[in-house]
PDB file of C-alpha atoms in Angstrom:
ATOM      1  CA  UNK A   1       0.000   0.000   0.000  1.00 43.00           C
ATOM      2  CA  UNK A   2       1.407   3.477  -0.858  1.00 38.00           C
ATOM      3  CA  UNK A   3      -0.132   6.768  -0.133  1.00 42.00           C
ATOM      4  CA  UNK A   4       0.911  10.436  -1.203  1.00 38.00           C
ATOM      5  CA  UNK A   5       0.748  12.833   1.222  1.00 37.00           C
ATOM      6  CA  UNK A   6       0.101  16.471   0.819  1.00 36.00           C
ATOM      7  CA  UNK A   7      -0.479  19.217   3.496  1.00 36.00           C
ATOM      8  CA  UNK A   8      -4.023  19.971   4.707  1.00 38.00           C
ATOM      9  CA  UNK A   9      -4.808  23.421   3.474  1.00 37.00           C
ATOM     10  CA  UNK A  10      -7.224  23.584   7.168  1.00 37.00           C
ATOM     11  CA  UNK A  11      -6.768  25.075  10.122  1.00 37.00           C
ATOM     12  CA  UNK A  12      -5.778  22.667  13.131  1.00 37.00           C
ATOM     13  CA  UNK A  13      -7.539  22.631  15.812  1.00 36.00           C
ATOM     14  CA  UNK A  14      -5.720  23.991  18.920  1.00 41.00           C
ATOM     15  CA  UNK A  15      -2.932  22.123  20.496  1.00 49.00           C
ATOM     16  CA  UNK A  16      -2.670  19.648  17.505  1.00 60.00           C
ATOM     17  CA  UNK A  17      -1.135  19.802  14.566  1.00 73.00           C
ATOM     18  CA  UNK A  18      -2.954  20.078  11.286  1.00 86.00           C
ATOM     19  CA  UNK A  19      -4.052  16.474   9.393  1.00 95.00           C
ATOM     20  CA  UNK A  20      -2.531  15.630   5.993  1.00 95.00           C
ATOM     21  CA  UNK A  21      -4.312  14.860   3.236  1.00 96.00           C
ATOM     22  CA  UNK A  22      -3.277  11.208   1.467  1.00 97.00           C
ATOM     23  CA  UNK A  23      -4.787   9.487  -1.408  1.00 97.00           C
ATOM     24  CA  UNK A  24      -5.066   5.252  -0.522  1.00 96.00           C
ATOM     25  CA  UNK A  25      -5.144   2.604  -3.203  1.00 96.00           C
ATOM     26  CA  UNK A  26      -7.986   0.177  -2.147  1.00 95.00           C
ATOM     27  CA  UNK A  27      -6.664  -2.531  -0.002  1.00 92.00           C
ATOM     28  CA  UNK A  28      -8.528  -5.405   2.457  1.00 92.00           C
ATOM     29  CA  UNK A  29      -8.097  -6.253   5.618  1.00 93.00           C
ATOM     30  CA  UNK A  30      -9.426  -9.242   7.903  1.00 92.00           C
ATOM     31  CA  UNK A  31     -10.096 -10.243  11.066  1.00 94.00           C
ATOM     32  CA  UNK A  32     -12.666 -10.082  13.623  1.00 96.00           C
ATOM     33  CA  UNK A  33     -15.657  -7.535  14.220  1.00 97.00           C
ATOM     34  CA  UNK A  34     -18.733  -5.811  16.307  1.00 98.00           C
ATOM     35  CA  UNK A  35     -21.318  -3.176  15.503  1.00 98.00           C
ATOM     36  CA  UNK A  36     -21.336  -0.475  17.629  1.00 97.00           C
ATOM     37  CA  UNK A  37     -22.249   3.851  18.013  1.00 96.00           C
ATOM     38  CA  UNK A  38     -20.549   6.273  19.722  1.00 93.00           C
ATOM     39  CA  UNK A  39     -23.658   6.254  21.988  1.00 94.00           C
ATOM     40  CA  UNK A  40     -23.023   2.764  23.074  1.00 96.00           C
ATOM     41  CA  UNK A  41     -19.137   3.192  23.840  1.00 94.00           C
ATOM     42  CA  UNK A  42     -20.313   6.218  26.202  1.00 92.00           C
ATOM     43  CA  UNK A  43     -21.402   3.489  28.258  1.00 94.00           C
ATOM     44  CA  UNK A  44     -19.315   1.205  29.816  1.00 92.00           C
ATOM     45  CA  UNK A  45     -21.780  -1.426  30.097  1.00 95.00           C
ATOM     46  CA  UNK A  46     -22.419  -2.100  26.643  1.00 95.00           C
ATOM     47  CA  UNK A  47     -19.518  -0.486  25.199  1.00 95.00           C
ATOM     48  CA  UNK A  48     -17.971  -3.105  23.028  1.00 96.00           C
ATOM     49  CA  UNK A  49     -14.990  -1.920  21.616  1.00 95.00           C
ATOM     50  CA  UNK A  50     -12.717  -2.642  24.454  1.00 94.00           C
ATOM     51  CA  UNK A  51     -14.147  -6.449  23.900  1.00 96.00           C
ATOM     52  CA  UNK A  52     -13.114  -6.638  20.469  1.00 97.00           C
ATOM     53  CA  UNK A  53      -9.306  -5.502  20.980  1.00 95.00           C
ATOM     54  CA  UNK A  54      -9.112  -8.048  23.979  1.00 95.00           C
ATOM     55  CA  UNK A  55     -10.463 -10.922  21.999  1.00 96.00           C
ATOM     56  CA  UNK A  56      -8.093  -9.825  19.061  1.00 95.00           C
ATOM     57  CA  UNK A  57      -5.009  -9.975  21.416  1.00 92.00           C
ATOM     58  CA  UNK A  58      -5.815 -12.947  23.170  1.00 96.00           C
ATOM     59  CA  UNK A  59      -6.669 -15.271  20.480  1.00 94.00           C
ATOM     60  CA  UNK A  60      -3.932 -13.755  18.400  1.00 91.00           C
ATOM     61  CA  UNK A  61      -6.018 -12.945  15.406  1.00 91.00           C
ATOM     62  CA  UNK A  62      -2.854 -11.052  13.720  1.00 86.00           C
ATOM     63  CA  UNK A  63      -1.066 -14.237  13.718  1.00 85.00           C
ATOM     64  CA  UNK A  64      -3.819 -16.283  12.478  1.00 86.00           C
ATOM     65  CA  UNK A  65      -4.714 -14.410   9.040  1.00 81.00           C
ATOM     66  CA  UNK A  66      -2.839 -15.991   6.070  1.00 67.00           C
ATOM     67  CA  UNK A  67      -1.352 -14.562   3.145  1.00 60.00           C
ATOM     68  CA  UNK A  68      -0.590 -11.390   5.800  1.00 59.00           C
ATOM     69  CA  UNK A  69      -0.119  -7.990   3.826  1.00 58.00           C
ATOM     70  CA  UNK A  70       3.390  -6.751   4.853  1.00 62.00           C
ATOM     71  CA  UNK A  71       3.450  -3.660   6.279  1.00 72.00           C
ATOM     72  CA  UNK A  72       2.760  -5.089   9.815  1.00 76.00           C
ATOM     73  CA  UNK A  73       0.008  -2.642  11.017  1.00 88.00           C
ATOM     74  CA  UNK A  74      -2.540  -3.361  12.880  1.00 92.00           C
ATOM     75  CA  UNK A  75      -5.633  -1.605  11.698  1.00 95.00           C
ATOM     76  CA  UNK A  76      -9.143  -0.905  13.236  1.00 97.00           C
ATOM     77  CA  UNK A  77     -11.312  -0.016  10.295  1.00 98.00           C
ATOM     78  CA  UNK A  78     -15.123   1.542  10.499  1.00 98.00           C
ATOM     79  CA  UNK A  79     -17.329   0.736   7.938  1.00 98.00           C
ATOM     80  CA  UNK A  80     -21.010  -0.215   7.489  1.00 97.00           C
ATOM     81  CA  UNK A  81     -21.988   3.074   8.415  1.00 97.00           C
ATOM     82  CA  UNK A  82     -25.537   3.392   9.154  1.00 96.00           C
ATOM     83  CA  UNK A  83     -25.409   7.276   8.547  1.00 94.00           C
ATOM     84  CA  UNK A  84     -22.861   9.003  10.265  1.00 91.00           C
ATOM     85  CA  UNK A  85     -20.945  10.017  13.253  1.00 90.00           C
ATOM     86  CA  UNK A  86     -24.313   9.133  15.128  1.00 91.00           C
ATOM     87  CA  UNK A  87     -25.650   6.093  13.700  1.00 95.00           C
ATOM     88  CA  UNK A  88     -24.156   2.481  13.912  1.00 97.00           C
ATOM     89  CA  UNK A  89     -20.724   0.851  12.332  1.00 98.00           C
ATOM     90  CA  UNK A  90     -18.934  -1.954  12.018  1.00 98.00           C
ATOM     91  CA  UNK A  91     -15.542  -2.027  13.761  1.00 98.00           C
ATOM     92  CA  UNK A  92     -13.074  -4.577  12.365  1.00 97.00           C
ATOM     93  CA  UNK A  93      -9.812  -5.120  13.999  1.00 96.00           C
ATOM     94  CA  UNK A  94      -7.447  -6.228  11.421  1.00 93.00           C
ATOM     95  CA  UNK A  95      -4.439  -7.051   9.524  1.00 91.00           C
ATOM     96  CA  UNK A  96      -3.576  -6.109   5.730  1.00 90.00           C
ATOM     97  CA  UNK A  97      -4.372  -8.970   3.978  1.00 88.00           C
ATOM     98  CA  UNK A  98      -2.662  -9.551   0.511  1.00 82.00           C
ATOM     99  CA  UNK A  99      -4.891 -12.086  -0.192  1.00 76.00           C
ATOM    100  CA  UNK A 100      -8.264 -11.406   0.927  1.00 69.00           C
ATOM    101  CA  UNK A 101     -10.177 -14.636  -0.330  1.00 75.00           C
ATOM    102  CA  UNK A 102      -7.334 -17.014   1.848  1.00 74.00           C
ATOM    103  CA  UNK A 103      -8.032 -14.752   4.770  1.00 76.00           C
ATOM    104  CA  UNK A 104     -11.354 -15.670   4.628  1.00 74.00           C
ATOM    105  CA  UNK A 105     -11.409 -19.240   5.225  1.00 80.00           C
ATOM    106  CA  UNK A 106      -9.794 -18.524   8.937  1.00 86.00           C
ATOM    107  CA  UNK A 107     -13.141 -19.571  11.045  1.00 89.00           C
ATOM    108  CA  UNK A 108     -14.576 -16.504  12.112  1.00 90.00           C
ATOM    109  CA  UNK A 109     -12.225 -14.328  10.467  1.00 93.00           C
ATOM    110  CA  UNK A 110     -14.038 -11.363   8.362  1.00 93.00           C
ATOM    111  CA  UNK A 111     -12.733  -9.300   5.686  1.00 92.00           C
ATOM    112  CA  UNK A 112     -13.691  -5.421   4.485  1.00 94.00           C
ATOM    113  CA  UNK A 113     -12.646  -3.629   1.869  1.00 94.00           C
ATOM    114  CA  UNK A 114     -10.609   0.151   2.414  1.00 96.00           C
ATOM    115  CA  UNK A 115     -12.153   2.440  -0.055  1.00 97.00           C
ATOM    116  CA  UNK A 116      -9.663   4.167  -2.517  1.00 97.00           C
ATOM    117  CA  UNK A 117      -9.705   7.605  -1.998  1.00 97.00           C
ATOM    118  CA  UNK A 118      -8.693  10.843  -0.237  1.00 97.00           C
ATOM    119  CA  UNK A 119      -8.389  10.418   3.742  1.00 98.00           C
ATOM    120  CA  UNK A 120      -7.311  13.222   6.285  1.00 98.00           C
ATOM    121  CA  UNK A 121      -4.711  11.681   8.655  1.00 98.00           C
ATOM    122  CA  UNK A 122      -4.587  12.563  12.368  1.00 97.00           C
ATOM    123  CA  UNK A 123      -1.829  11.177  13.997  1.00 96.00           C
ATOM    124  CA  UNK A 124      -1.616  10.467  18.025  1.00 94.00           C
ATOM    125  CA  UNK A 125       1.054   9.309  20.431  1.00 94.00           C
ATOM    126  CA  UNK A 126       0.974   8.110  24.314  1.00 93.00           C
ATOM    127  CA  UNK A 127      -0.481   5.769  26.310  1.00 92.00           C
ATOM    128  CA  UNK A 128      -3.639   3.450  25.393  1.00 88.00           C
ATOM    129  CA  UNK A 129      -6.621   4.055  24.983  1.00 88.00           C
ATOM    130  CA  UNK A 130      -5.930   7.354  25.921  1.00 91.00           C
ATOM    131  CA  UNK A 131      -4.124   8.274  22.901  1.00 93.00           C
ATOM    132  CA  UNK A 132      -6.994   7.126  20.650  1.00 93.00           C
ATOM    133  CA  UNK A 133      -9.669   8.380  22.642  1.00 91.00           C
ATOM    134  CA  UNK A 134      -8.168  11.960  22.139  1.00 94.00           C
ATOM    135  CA  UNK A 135      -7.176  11.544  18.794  1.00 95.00           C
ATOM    136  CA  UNK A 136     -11.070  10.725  17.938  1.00 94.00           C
ATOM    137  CA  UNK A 137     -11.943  13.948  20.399  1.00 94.00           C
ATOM    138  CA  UNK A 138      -9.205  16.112  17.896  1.00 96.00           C
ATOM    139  CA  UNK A 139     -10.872  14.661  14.735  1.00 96.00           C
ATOM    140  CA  UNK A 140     -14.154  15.905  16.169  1.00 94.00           C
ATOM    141  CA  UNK A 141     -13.487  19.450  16.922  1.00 96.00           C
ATOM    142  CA  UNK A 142     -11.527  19.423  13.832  1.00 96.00           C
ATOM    143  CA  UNK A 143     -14.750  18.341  12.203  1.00 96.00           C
ATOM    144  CA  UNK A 144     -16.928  20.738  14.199  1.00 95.00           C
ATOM    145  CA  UNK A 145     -14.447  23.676  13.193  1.00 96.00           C
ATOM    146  CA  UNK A 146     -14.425  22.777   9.887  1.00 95.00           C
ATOM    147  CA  UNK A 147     -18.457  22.362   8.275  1.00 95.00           C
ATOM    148  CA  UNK A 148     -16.522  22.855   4.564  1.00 95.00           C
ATOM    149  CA  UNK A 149     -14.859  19.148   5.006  1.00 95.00           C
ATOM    150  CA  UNK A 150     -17.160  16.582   4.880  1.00 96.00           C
ATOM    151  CA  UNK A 151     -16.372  13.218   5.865  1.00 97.00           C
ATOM    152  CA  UNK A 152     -17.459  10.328   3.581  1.00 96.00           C
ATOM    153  CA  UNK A 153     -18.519   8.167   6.021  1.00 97.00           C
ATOM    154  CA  UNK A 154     -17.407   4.872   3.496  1.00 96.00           C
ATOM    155  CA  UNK A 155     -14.280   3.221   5.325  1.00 98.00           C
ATOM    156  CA  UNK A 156     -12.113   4.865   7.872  1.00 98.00           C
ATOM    157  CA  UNK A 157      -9.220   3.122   9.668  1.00 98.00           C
ATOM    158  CA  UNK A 158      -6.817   3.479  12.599  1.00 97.00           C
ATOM    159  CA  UNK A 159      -3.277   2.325  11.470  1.00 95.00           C
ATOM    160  CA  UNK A 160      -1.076   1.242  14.445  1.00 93.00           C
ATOM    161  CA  UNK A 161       2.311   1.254  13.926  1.00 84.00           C
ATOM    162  CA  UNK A 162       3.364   0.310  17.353  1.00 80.00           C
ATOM    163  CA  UNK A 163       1.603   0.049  21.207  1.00 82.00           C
ATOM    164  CA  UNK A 164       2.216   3.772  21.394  1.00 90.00           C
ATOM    165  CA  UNK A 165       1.301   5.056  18.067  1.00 94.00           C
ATOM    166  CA  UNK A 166      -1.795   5.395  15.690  1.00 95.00           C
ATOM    167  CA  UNK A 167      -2.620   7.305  12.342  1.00 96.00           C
ATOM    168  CA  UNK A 168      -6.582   7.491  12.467  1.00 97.00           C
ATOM    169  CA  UNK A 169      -7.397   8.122   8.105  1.00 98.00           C
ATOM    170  CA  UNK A 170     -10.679   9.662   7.843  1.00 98.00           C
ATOM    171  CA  UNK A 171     -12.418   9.885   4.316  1.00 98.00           C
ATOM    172  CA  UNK A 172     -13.089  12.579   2.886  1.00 97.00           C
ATOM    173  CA  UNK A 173     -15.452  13.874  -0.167  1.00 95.00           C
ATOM    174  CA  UNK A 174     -13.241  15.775  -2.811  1.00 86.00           C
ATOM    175  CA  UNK A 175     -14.764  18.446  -4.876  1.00 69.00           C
TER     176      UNK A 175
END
């Protein structure tokens, strides 16, 4: 997977640096996923995102997926959008798969497809969750600040590229 990166022409939001604008070839990953809303993962009691990154870990899903794409990322992708930032998606957490029909015969094991297209990137560093929490609460505001962006609400994915780090890509419409 390649991407070409250009600066955002926006704003950023205060104390975070501006995103950068990337076009992504389509690409697949697989593995296992819930359907959720932001509503739900407000509460703790039927939040199930925190479910789906144990299970992932402890069952060792990125091990399991053959024919594994090779940049090594782990990837949470949303998808299956109902409408938008207030309806339902699907949460898949993931590896690049290079072949996406092999990665499908892994019981349980689901694949979704990464639209091609222009993403914003908004990059986050720390501790977890925290770091992604506040990395979704920057995208937000950046969002809220900015009505003349809209998002596509297709596929968007969190790219981890180590315990500490994550690249959330957010699609965007283009003109």
């Amino acid at each position: 997977m390649t991407a070409t990166t250009t600066p955002s022409a926006s704003a950023p939001t205060p104390a975070a640096a501006a995103p950068t604008t990337v076009r992504i070839p389509a690409f697949s990953v697989a593995g296992i996923a819930v359907r959720t809303s932001n509503n739900d993962e407000m509460n703790p009691a039927i939040a199930r995102l925190g479910g789906l990154w144990g299970r992932f870990f402890s069952e060792s899903w990125e091990r399991k997926l053959p024919s594994r794409g090779d940049d090594g990322r782990i990837y949470g992708v949303y998808s299956g959008y109902e409408s938008n930032e207030h309806g339902a998606f699907d949460v898949t957490a993931g590896v690049a798969v290079a072949d996406a029909a092999a990665a499908q015969a892994v019981p349980g094991a689901v694949r979704v497809d990464i639209e091609a297209g222009d993403y914003l990137v908004f990059t986050g560093q720390g501790d977890m969750p925290q770091m992604v929490i506040d990395t979704w609460v920057q995208i937000w505001h950046y969002f809220a600040a900015n009505p003349q962006v809209q998002r596509r609400f297709g596929t968007d994915f969190e790219a981890y590229e180590g315990p500490e780090k994550v690249a959330i890509h957010i699609g965007v419409k283009t003109a």
